[in-house]
Structures are given as structure tokens and as C-alpha cells.
């Protein structure tokens, strides 16, 4: 990138401060502009906390890694496309070497430390597609904001985050990814208890045509609201297990979950999937409220509108509240509860026709 392609824009407050002698102009936040044919990574490497890397419309064949706090990576909308370079393959790192974003098969990586999170990074208004593993992957972050990002046709997850807190995922789109469109977890490598996400939010996101629309695995204190989840094999999965603390204290509210009837074969962890709306397994104290769940049909053990599924590892779903939801045309039933009555799960004020066992509507 040449100097003429990096534009420095001082914010108004910094300019006022400079005139008053309060702050030098060099302390102002900058905007670094990337044109088609240039390297996004070079601009990201040059960015300092508070800077914005603005990527103009075009197709960029690279992976991008962000490791600097408070940096914004912003495209020009879906016309800013990040794809893998020609012939790129996921390659395991050499012994003792640090994995690279591209070598891991990922498009954008936002990486902090386990005990020193990367704070206040924003990724916005771009498309990431065609990567062998994950479109946008983040780990060890605090208050990462992902907004207006489209993640289509990636081999595993569209957008994924682990070992992070206070994430915001808003107005994103994830379609036709190999596993979950959006995957949020404590850790994918360790069998351990749920992590407090400290208020992570998934809001107004479209999840369509994936294996699972949204997976929330072993987390607590998270809200999923006002999303559209359709055309997946399963809509929303809230997953816990027997480890302590338990997954739970989750809110799923005011989502449209419809016609998730795609067929997906069984895996080592799950039976085949088809016709599942919202599934809870091994969770506690979740609130499932004011969702519209309609048009699901399947014969999988997980099929149905809202399903409390008996976990394969023996973890019960306890003290969850399913209330005020509108359910229709779900088969084998609108509400399915495979847990014992003593588990303390409550079904109240739901609009539905059929349940298993009877009497939940």
C-alpha cells in the first residue's frame, strides 16, 4: 500500500483539543483506506487503537488477522468480498508454530489472549465467503462487535466465537455454511463448564440454509432476540452438559423460527437433523419467550417446534421457562418435553395445538 492510499482523518474533538493545546494532532484517530488490489492485512497491521480500516468495494483474495484493540475493519457492504486466495488449503502448522488464519482455513480472525482479551474490535459491512473452515472466527475477545457481515458458503461455521465476553452480533447474515451459521461457545477443545458471556447479544440476524442456524454451546448470560432463522436442518440449539457451572441463564426472545426442514445426516455427536425449531439440551434457567415457531416437520429425535431434548450424556434440562410463544404446524408436536416432570421446566401461555406429552399447550 502506498502513502497516498492511507487517509488520515482527525475527529472533530481531537482537532478542538489540538487547538486548545490539550492533545497533539498526531493523537487523532485515522482512517486507512484500502482499494481493490491492495492488502487489507497491511492496513490492519498499520492500524493503531481507535483507527478504522475502510475497505472499498471489490474482491480481496486473502485472510485477515486482527490483534490490535479498538480497531474497526469496515467494508462498503456486501460488495466488499473477502475470499481465499486461489489454491488455498487449510494446512496444520508445523510443530511448535502458531497457526495462521489462512492456514487454519479461516477468512477473518480476531485474536486475543486467554487471560488478556482483545477489546473493542469492530468488523462491519463486508462479506466473507468460500473458506474451508470459518468465515469470521474470534477467540479471547471482549466487546467484539460484528455487524452487517455476510458469511456464506464456508465449510464449517459462518461466524464463530469462543472464550470471549460481551460480544455483539447484529444485522448479520449467515447462509449455507457446513455446520452452524453462527456458533458461540466457551471452548471447542476442552470439556469444561459454561462460561459467563457477560451479556453477549445476537440481534436481527438472518440464519438460513445452514446445518444449524445458531448454536450456543456451554455459555451463560446471553440473549438471542429478533432474528430470522429459516431453511436450516435445525434452527436454534442451546447446548450444555454435566459440567459445572451449567449452561443456562439464556434468553431467546421474539425470534421468527420457521421451516427448518433441511435434512442433515447424523454425526458423532448428534442423530440426523430435520424439522427442529428451538432445541434445549442440558441447559438450566433459560427463558424462551414470545418467539414464532412454525412449519417444522421431521422424524428425528430432535424434531418439533420447541424441544427439550434428553441429553446423550445424561445432563437434564432444568428450570427452563417456555412462555408466551406462538407455535403452529410443527410435527411431531409444537412443544416436546423429554425431561421428567420433576425437572421443573415450565410451559405457560403458549399458543399451540399439540404437545408431547399432552397438556403443555
CSV table of C-alpha atoms in Angstrom, one decimal:
chain,number,residue,atom,x,y,z
A,1,UNK,CA,0.0,0.0,0.0
A,2,UNK,CA,1.3,3.5,-0.9
A,3,UNK,CA,1.1,6.5,1.3
A,4,UNK,CA,-1.5,8.1,-1.0
A,5,UNK,CA,-3.8,5.3,-0.2
A,6,UNK,CA,-3.8,5.9,3.6
A,7,UNK,CA,-6.0,8.8,4.5
A,8,UNK,CA,-5.8,10.4,7.9
A,9,UNK,CA,-9.0,11.9,9.2
A,10,UNK,CA,-8.8,13.7,12.6
A,11,UNK,CA,-12.0,13.6,14.5
A,12,UNK,CA,-13.5,16.9,15.5
A,13,UNK,CA,-12.9,16.5,19.2
A,14,UNK,CA,-9.2,15.8,18.6
A,15,UNK,CA,-8.9,18.9,16.4
A,16,UNK,CA,-10.5,21.1,19.1
A,17,UNK,CA,-8.2,19.6,21.7
A,18,UNK,CA,-5.1,20.3,19.5
A,19,UNK,CA,-6.1,23.9,19.1
A,20,UNK,CA,-6.6,24.2,22.8
A,21,UNK,CA,-3.2,22.5,23.5
A,22,UNK,CA,-4.9,19.5,25.1
A,23,UNK,CA,-3.8,16.9,22.5
A,24,UNK,CA,-1.5,16.9,19.5
A,25,UNK,CA,-2.9,16.2,16.1
A,26,UNK,CA,-0.9,13.0,15.9
A,27,UNK,CA,-3.1,11.5,18.6
A,28,UNK,CA,-6.2,11.7,16.3
A,29,UNK,CA,-7.8,8.6,15.1
A,30,UNK,CA,-7.1,7.7,11.5
A,31,UNK,CA,-9.0,6.1,8.6
A,32,UNK,CA,-6.8,3.8,6.4
A,33,UNK,CA,-8.4,3.3,3.0
A,34,UNK,CA,-7.9,0.0,1.1
A,35,UNK,CA,-8.6,-0.1,-2.6
A,36,UNK,CA,-9.1,-3.2,-4.7
A,37,UNK,CA,-5.8,-4.9,-5.5
A,38,UNK,CA,-4.2,-3.7,-2.2
A,39,UNK,CA,-3.7,-5.7,1.0
A,40,UNK,CA,-6.2,-5.4,3.8
A,41,UNK,CA,-3.7,-7.1,6.1
A,42,UNK,CA,-1.1,-4.4,5.5
A,43,UNK,CA,-3.6,-1.7,6.5
A,44,UNK,CA,-4.7,-3.7,9.6
A,45,UNK,CA,-1.0,-4.1,10.6
A,46,UNK,CA,-0.5,-0.3,10.3
A,47,UNK,CA,-3.6,0.5,12.4
A,48,UNK,CA,-3.4,1.8,15.9
A,49,UNK,CA,-6.1,1.6,18.6
A,50,UNK,CA,-9.0,3.8,17.6
A,51,UNK,CA,-8.2,3.6,13.8
A,52,UNK,CA,-10.6,2.5,11.1
A,53,UNK,CA,-9.6,0.4,8.2
A,54,UNK,CA,-12.1,1.1,5.4
A,55,UNK,CA,-12.1,-1.4,2.6
A,56,UNK,CA,-13.7,-0.2,-0.6
A,57,UNK,CA,-16.0,-2.4,-2.7
A,58,UNK,CA,-14.2,-5.2,-4.6
A,59,UNK,CA,-13.0,-8.8,-4.1
A,60,UNK,CA,-10.0,-9.4,-1.9
A,61,UNK,CA,-8.3,-12.8,-2.0
A,62,UNK,CA,-6.7,-13.1,1.4
A,63,UNK,CA,-7.2,-13.9,5.1
A,64,UNK,CA,-7.1,-11.1,7.6
A,65,UNK,CA,-6.0,-11.3,11.3
A,66,UNK,CA,-6.8,-8.5,13.8
A,67,UNK,CA,-4.7,-8.4,17.0
A,68,UNK,CA,-4.9,-4.6,17.9
A,69,UNK,CA,-7.5,-3.4,20.3
A,70,UNK,CA,-10.2,-0.8,19.4
A,71,UNK,CA,-9.7,-1.2,15.6
A,72,UNK,CA,-12.6,-1.1,13.2
A,73,UNK,CA,-12.5,-3.1,10.0
A,74,UNK,CA,-15.3,-1.8,7.8
A,75,UNK,CA,-16.3,-2.6,4.2
A,76,UNK,CA,-18.7,-0.9,1.8
A,77,UNK,CA,-21.4,-3.5,2.3
A,78,UNK,CA,-21.8,-6.9,0.6
A,79,UNK,CA,-19.8,-5.5,-2.4
A,80,UNK,CA,-16.7,-5.8,-0.2
A,81,UNK,CA,-15.9,-9.5,-0.6
A,82,UNK,CA,-13.1,-11.5,1.1
A,83,UNK,CA,-12.4,-14.9,-0.5
A,84,UNK,CA,-9.5,-17.3,-0.1
A,85,UNK,CA,-6.6,-17.0,-2.5
A,86,UNK,CA,-6.6,-19.3,-5.5
A,87,UNK,CA,-5.5,-22.8,-4.4
A,88,UNK,CA,-5.5,-22.0,-0.7
A,89,UNK,CA,-5.9,-25.1,1.6
A,90,UNK,CA,-6.1,-25.5,5.3
A,91,UNK,CA,-2.7,-26.6,6.5
A,92,UNK,CA,-1.8,-27.7,10.0
A,93,UNK,CA,1.0,-25.6,11.5
A,94,UNK,CA,4.5,-27.1,12.0
A,95,UNK,CA,5.2,-28.5,15.4
A,96,UNK,CA,5.6,-25.5,17.8
A,97,UNK,CA,4.4,-23.0,15.3
A,98,UNK,CA,1.5,-20.6,15.7
A,99,UNK,CA,-1.5,-21.4,13.4
A,100,UNK,CA,-2.2,-18.8,10.8
A,101,UNK,CA,-5.7,-17.6,9.9
A,102,UNK,CA,-5.4,-18.8,6.3
A,103,UNK,CA,-3.6,-22.0,7.3
A,104,UNK,CA,-6.5,-22.8,9.6
A,105,UNK,CA,-8.9,-22.3,6.8
A,106,UNK,CA,-10.5,-19.1,8.1
A,107,UNK,CA,-11.3,-15.8,6.5
A,108,UNK,CA,-11.1,-13.2,9.2
A,109,UNK,CA,-9.6,-13.9,12.6
A,110,UNK,CA,-9.9,-11.7,15.7
A,111,UNK,CA,-7.5,-13.0,18.2
A,112,UNK,CA,-6.8,-12.0,21.9
A,113,UNK,CA,-5.3,-13.9,24.8
A,114,UNK,CA,-6.9,-16.3,27.3
A,115,UNK,CA,-6.1,-14.0,30.2
A,116,UNK,CA,-5.7,-10.7,28.3
A,117,UNK,CA,-8.7,-10.3,26.0
A,118,UNK,CA,-8.6,-8.1,22.8
A,119,UNK,CA,-11.1,-5.4,23.5
A,120,UNK,CA,-13.5,-3.3,21.4
A,121,UNK,CA,-12.8,-4.5,17.9
A,122,UNK,CA,-15.5,-4.0,15.3
A,123,UNK,CA,-15.9,-5.9,12.0
A,124,UNK,CA,-18.7,-4.4,9.8
A,125,UNK,CA,-20.3,-4.2,6.4
A,126,UNK,CA,-18.5,-6.8,4.3
A,127,UNK,CA,-18.9,-10.4,3.0
A,128,UNK,CA,-16.6,-13.3,3.8
A,129,UNK,CA,-17.2,-16.5,1.7
A,130,UNK,CA,-15.7,-19.7,0.4
A,131,UNK,CA,-13.3,-20.6,3.3
A,132,UNK,CA,-12.6,-24.2,4.2
A,133,UNK,CA,-13.4,-23.7,7.9
A,134,UNK,CA,-14.8,-20.4,9.3
A,135,UNK,CA,-15.8,-17.1,7.6
A,136,UNK,CA,-15.1,-15.0,10.7
A,137,UNK,CA,-13.6,-16.5,13.8
A,138,UNK,CA,-12.8,-14.9,17.1
A,139,UNK,CA,-11.2,-16.0,20.3
A,140,UNK,CA,-10.2,-14.2,23.5
A,141,UNK,CA,-12.1,-11.0,22.8
A,142,UNK,CA,-14.2,-8.6,24.9
A,143,UNK,CA,-16.9,-6.5,23.4
A,144,UNK,CA,-16.3,-7.6,19.8
A,145,UNK,CA,-18.9,-6.1,17.5
A,146,UNK,CA,-19.8,-7.9,14.3
A,147,UNK,CA,-22.4,-6.0,12.3
A,148,UNK,CA,-23.6,-6.1,8.8
A,149,UNK,CA,-21.3,-9.1,8.0
A,150,UNK,CA,-22.4,-11.7,5.5
A,151,UNK,CA,-20.8,-15.1,5.9
A,152,UNK,CA,-21.9,-17.5,3.2
A,153,UNK,CA,-20.7,-20.9,1.9
A,154,UNK,CA,-17.9,-21.6,4.4
A,155,UNK,CA,-17.0,-25.2,5.2
A,156,UNK,CA,-17.8,-25.2,8.9
A,157,UNK,CA,-19.1,-22.1,10.6
A,158,UNK,CA,-20.2,-18.8,9.1
A,159,UNK,CA,-19.3,-16.6,12.2
A,160,UNK,CA,-17.9,-18.2,15.3
A,161,UNK,CA,-16.6,-17.0,18.7
A,162,UNK,CA,-15.2,-18.8,21.7
A,163,UNK,CA,-13.7,-17.9,25.0
A,164,UNK,CA,-15.0,-14.3,24.8
A,165,UNK,CA,-17.3,-11.9,26.6
A,166,UNK,CA,-19.8,-9.1,25.7
A,167,UNK,CA,-19.9,-9.9,22.0
A,168,UNK,CA,-22.5,-8.1,19.8
A,169,UNK,CA,-23.7,-9.8,16.6
A,170,UNK,CA,-26.2,-7.5,14.9
A,171,UNK,CA,-27.8,-7.4,11.4
A,172,UNK,CA,-25.5,-10.2,10.2
A,173,UNK,CA,-26.3,-12.9,7.6
A,174,UNK,CA,-25.0,-16.5,7.5
A,175,UNK,CA,-26.1,-18.8,4.8
A,176,UNK,CA,-25.3,-22.3,3.5
A,177,UNK,CA,-22.4,-22.9,5.9
A,178,UNK,CA,-21.4,-26.5,6.6
A,179,UNK,CA,-22.3,-26.5,10.3
A,180,UNK,CA,-23.7,-23.5,12.2
A,181,UNK,CA,-24.3,-20.2,10.6
A,182,UNK,CA,-23.4,-18.6,14.0
A,183,UNK,CA,-21.5,-20.6,16.6
A,184,UNK,CA,-20.9,-19.2,20.1
A,185,UNK,CA,-19.1,-21.4,22.7
A,186,UNK,CA,-16.9,-21.4,25.8
A,187,UNK,CA,-14.3,-23.6,24.1
A,188,UNK,CA,-14.3,-26.1,21.3
A,189,UNK,CA,-11.3,-28.1,22.5
A,190,UNK,CA,-11.9,-28.6,26.2
A,191,UNK,CA,-14.7,-30.4,28.1
A,192,UNK,CA,-15.4,-27.8,30.8
A,193,UNK,CA,-18.2,-25.9,32.4
A,194,UNK,CA,-20.1,-23.0,30.9
A,195,UNK,CA,-18.5,-19.5,30.7
A,196,UNK,CA,-20.3,-16.3,31.6
A,197,UNK,CA,-20.6,-14.4,28.3
A,198,UNK,CA,-21.4,-11.2,30.4
A,199,UNK,CA,-24.3,-10.2,28.2
A,200,UNK,CA,-23.4,-11.3,24.6
A,201,UNK,CA,-26.2,-10.4,22.2
A,202,UNK,CA,-27.4,-11.9,18.9
A,203,UNK,CA,-29.8,-9.4,17.3
A,204,UNK,CA,-31.7,-9.1,13.9
A,205,UNK,CA,-29.5,-11.7,12.2
A,206,UNK,CA,-30.6,-13.9,9.2
A,207,UNK,CA,-29.5,-17.5,9.5
A,208,UNK,CA,-30.5,-19.6,6.5
A,209,UNK,CA,-29.7,-22.9,4.8
A,210,UNK,CA,-27.0,-24.0,7.3
A,211,UNK,CA,-26.9,-27.3,9.2
A,212,UNK,CA,-27.9,-25.4,12.4
A,213,UNK,CA,-28.8,-21.7,12.3
A,214,UNK,CA,-27.4,-20.8,15.7
A,215,UNK,CA,-25.5,-22.9,18.2
A,216,UNK,CA,-25.0,-21.6,21.7
A,217,UNK,CA,-22.7,-24.1,23.5
A,218,UNK,CA,-21.8,-24.1,27.2
A,219,UNK,CA,-22.4,-20.4,27.8
A,220,UNK,CA,-24.4,-18.3,30.3
A,221,UNK,CA,-25.9,-14.8,30.3
A,222,UNK,CA,-26.6,-14.4,26.6
A,223,UNK,CA,-29.6,-13.0,24.7
A,224,UNK,CA,-30.9,-14.1,21.3
A,225,UNK,CA,-33.6,-11.7,20.0
A,226,UNK,CA,-35.4,-10.6,16.9
A,227,UNK,CA,-33.6,-13.0,14.5
A,228,UNK,CA,-34.9,-14.8,11.4
A,229,UNK,CA,-33.9,-18.4,11.4
A,230,UNK,CA,-35.1,-20.4,8.4
A,231,UNK,CA,-34.3,-23.2,6.0
A,232,UNK,CA,-31.7,-24.9,8.2
A,233,UNK,CA,-31.8,-28.5,9.4
A,234,UNK,CA,-32.3,-27.2,12.9
A,235,UNK,CA,-33.0,-23.6,13.9
A,236,UNK,CA,-31.5,-22.8,17.3
A,237,UNK,CA,-29.5,-25.2,19.6
A,238,UNK,CA,-28.9,-24.3,23.2
A,239,UNK,CA,-26.4,-26.9,24.4
A,240,UNK,CA,-25.0,-27.8,27.8
A,241,UNK,CA,-23.7,-30.9,29.6
A,242,UNK,CA,-23.0,-32.2,33.0
A,243,UNK,CA,-20.0,-30.0,33.8
A,244,UNK,CA,-20.2,-27.1,36.3
A,245,UNK,CA,-21.3,-24.4,36.0
A,246,UNK,CA,-24.2,-25.5,33.9
A,247,UNK,CA,-25.1,-23.8,30.7
A,248,UNK,CA,-28.1,-21.5,31.2
A,249,UNK,CA,-29.4,-18.1,32.2
A,250,UNK,CA,-30.1,-17.7,28.4
A,251,UNK,CA,-32.8,-15.6,26.8
A,252,UNK,CA,-34.3,-16.5,23.4
A,253,UNK,CA,-37.0,-13.8,22.7
A,254,UNK,CA,-39.1,-12.5,19.8
A,255,UNK,CA,-37.4,-14.6,17.1
A,256,UNK,CA,-39.0,-15.9,13.9
A,257,UNK,CA,-38.0,-19.6,13.5
A,258,UNK,CA,-39.7,-21.2,10.5
A,259,UNK,CA,-39.4,-24.2,8.2
A,260,UNK,CA,-36.1,-25.5,9.3
A,261,UNK,CA,-36.7,-28.7,7.4
A,262,UNK,CA,-33.5,-29.4,5.5
A,263,UNK,CA,-32.1,-32.9,6.0
A,264,UNK,CA,-28.6,-33.4,7.6
A,265,UNK,CA,-27.1,-36.8,8.3
A,266,UNK,CA,-26.0,-37.9,11.7
A,267,UNK,CA,-22.6,-37.0,13.2
A,268,UNK,CA,-20.5,-38.4,16.0
A,269,UNK,CA,-22.3,-36.1,18.4
A,270,UNK,CA,-25.9,-35.9,17.1
A,271,UNK,CA,-28.5,-38.0,15.2
A,272,UNK,CA,-29.7,-36.8,11.9
A,273,UNK,CA,-31.4,-33.5,11.9
A,274,UNK,CA,-34.6,-32.3,10.2
A,275,UNK,CA,-37.5,-30.2,11.3
A,276,UNK,CA,-36.2,-28.7,14.6
A,277,UNK,CA,-37.1,-25.2,15.7
A,278,UNK,CA,-35.6,-24.4,19.1
A,279,UNK,CA,-33.8,-27.2,20.9
A,280,UNK,CA,-32.6,-27.1,24.6
A,281,UNK,CA,-30.4,-29.9,25.9
A,282,UNK,CA,-28.6,-29.8,29.2
A,283,UNK,CA,-29.5,-26.2,30.0
A,284,UNK,CA,-30.9,-24.6,33.1
A,285,UNK,CA,-32.9,-21.4,33.8
A,286,UNK,CA,-33.3,-20.4,30.1
A,287,UNK,CA,-36.2,-18.2,29.1
A,288,UNK,CA,-37.8,-19.0,25.7
A,289,UNK,CA,-40.4,-16.2,25.2
A,290,UNK,CA,-42.5,-14.6,22.5
A,291,UNK,CA,-41.0,-16.5,19.6
A,292,UNK,CA,-42.9,-17.5,16.5
A,293,UNK,CA,-42.0,-21.1,15.7
A,294,UNK,CA,-43.8,-22.6,12.7
A,295,UNK,CA,-43.7,-25.1,9.9
A,296,UNK,CA,-41.3,-27.7,11.1
A,297,UNK,CA,-41.6,-31.4,10.1
A,298,UNK,CA,-39.4,-34.4,10.7
A,299,UNK,CA,-38.9,-37.7,12.4
A,300,UNK,CA,-35.5,-37.1,14.1
A,301,UNK,CA,-35.4,-37.5,17.9
A,302,UNK,CA,-34.9,-33.7,17.8
A,303,UNK,CA,-37.8,-32.8,15.6
A,304,UNK,CA,-40.5,-30.4,16.8
A,305,UNK,CA,-41.3,-26.7,17.4
A,306,UNK,CA,-39.6,-26.2,20.8
A,307,UNK,CA,-37.9,-29.3,22.1
A,308,UNK,CA,-36.4,-30.1,25.5
A,309,UNK,CA,-34.1,-33.0,24.4
A,310,UNK,CA,-32.8,-35.6,26.8
A,311,UNK,CA,-29.1,-35.2,26.5
A,312,UNK,CA,-27.0,-38.1,25.3
A,313,UNK,CA,-24.5,-37.5,28.2
A,314,UNK,CA,-27.3,-37.6,30.8
A,315,UNK,CA,-27.5,-33.9,31.5
A,316,UNK,CA,-31.0,-32.8,32.3
A,317,UNK,CA,-32.6,-29.5,31.2
A,318,UNK,CA,-33.9,-28.0,34.4
A,319,UNK,CA,-36.0,-24.9,35.5
A,320,UNK,CA,-36.4,-23.5,32.0
A,321,UNK,CA,-39.4,-21.3,31.2
A,322,UNK,CA,-41.1,-21.6,27.8
A,323,UNK,CA,-43.7,-18.9,27.8
A,324,UNK,CA,-45.8,-16.8,25.5
A,325,UNK,CA,-44.6,-18.4,22.3
A,326,UNK,CA,-46.7,-18.8,19.1
A,327,UNK,CA,-46.3,-22.3,17.6
A,328,UNK,CA,-48.1,-23.8,14.6
A,329,UNK,CA,-47.8,-26.6,12.1
A,330,UNK,CA,-44.9,-28.3,13.8
A,331,UNK,CA,-44.5,-32.1,13.7
A,332,UNK,CA,-44.4,-34.4,15.6
A,333,UNK,CA,-45.6,-31.6,18.0
A,334,UNK,CA,-45.4,-27.9,18.7
A,335,UNK,CA,-43.9,-28.5,22.2
A,336,UNK,CA,-41.8,-31.6,23.0
A,337,UNK,CA,-40.6,-32.2,26.6
A,338,UNK,CA,-38.4,-35.3,27.0
A,339,UNK,CA,-37.5,-34.4,30.6
A,340,UNK,CA,-39.1,-35.7,33.8
A,341,UNK,CA,-41.8,-33.5,35.4
A,342,UNK,CA,-39.5,-33.1,38.5
A,343,UNK,CA,-37.0,-31.2,36.3
A,344,UNK,CA,-39.0,-28.0,37.0
A,345,UNK,CA,-39.4,-26.9,33.4
A,346,UNK,CA,-42.4,-24.6,33.0
A,347,UNK,CA,-44.7,-24.3,29.9
A,348,UNK,CA,-47.1,-21.3,30.2
A,349,UNK,CA,-49.3,-19.2,28.0
A,350,UNK,CA,-48.0,-20.7,24.7
A,351,UNK,CA,-50.3,-20.7,21.7
A,352,UNK,CA,-50.1,-24.1,20.1
A,353,UNK,CA,-52.2,-27.2,19.1
A,354,UNK,CA,-50.2,-30.3,20.0
A,355,UNK,CA,-47.6,-31.3,22.5
A,356,UNK,CA,-45.7,-34.3,23.7
A,357,UNK,CA,-46.6,-35.2,26.4
A,358,UNK,CA,-50.2,-33.8,26.0
A,359,UNK,CA,-51.2,-30.9,28.1
A,360,UNK,CA,-48.3,-28.4,27.6
A,361,UNK,CA,-50.3,-26.1,25.3
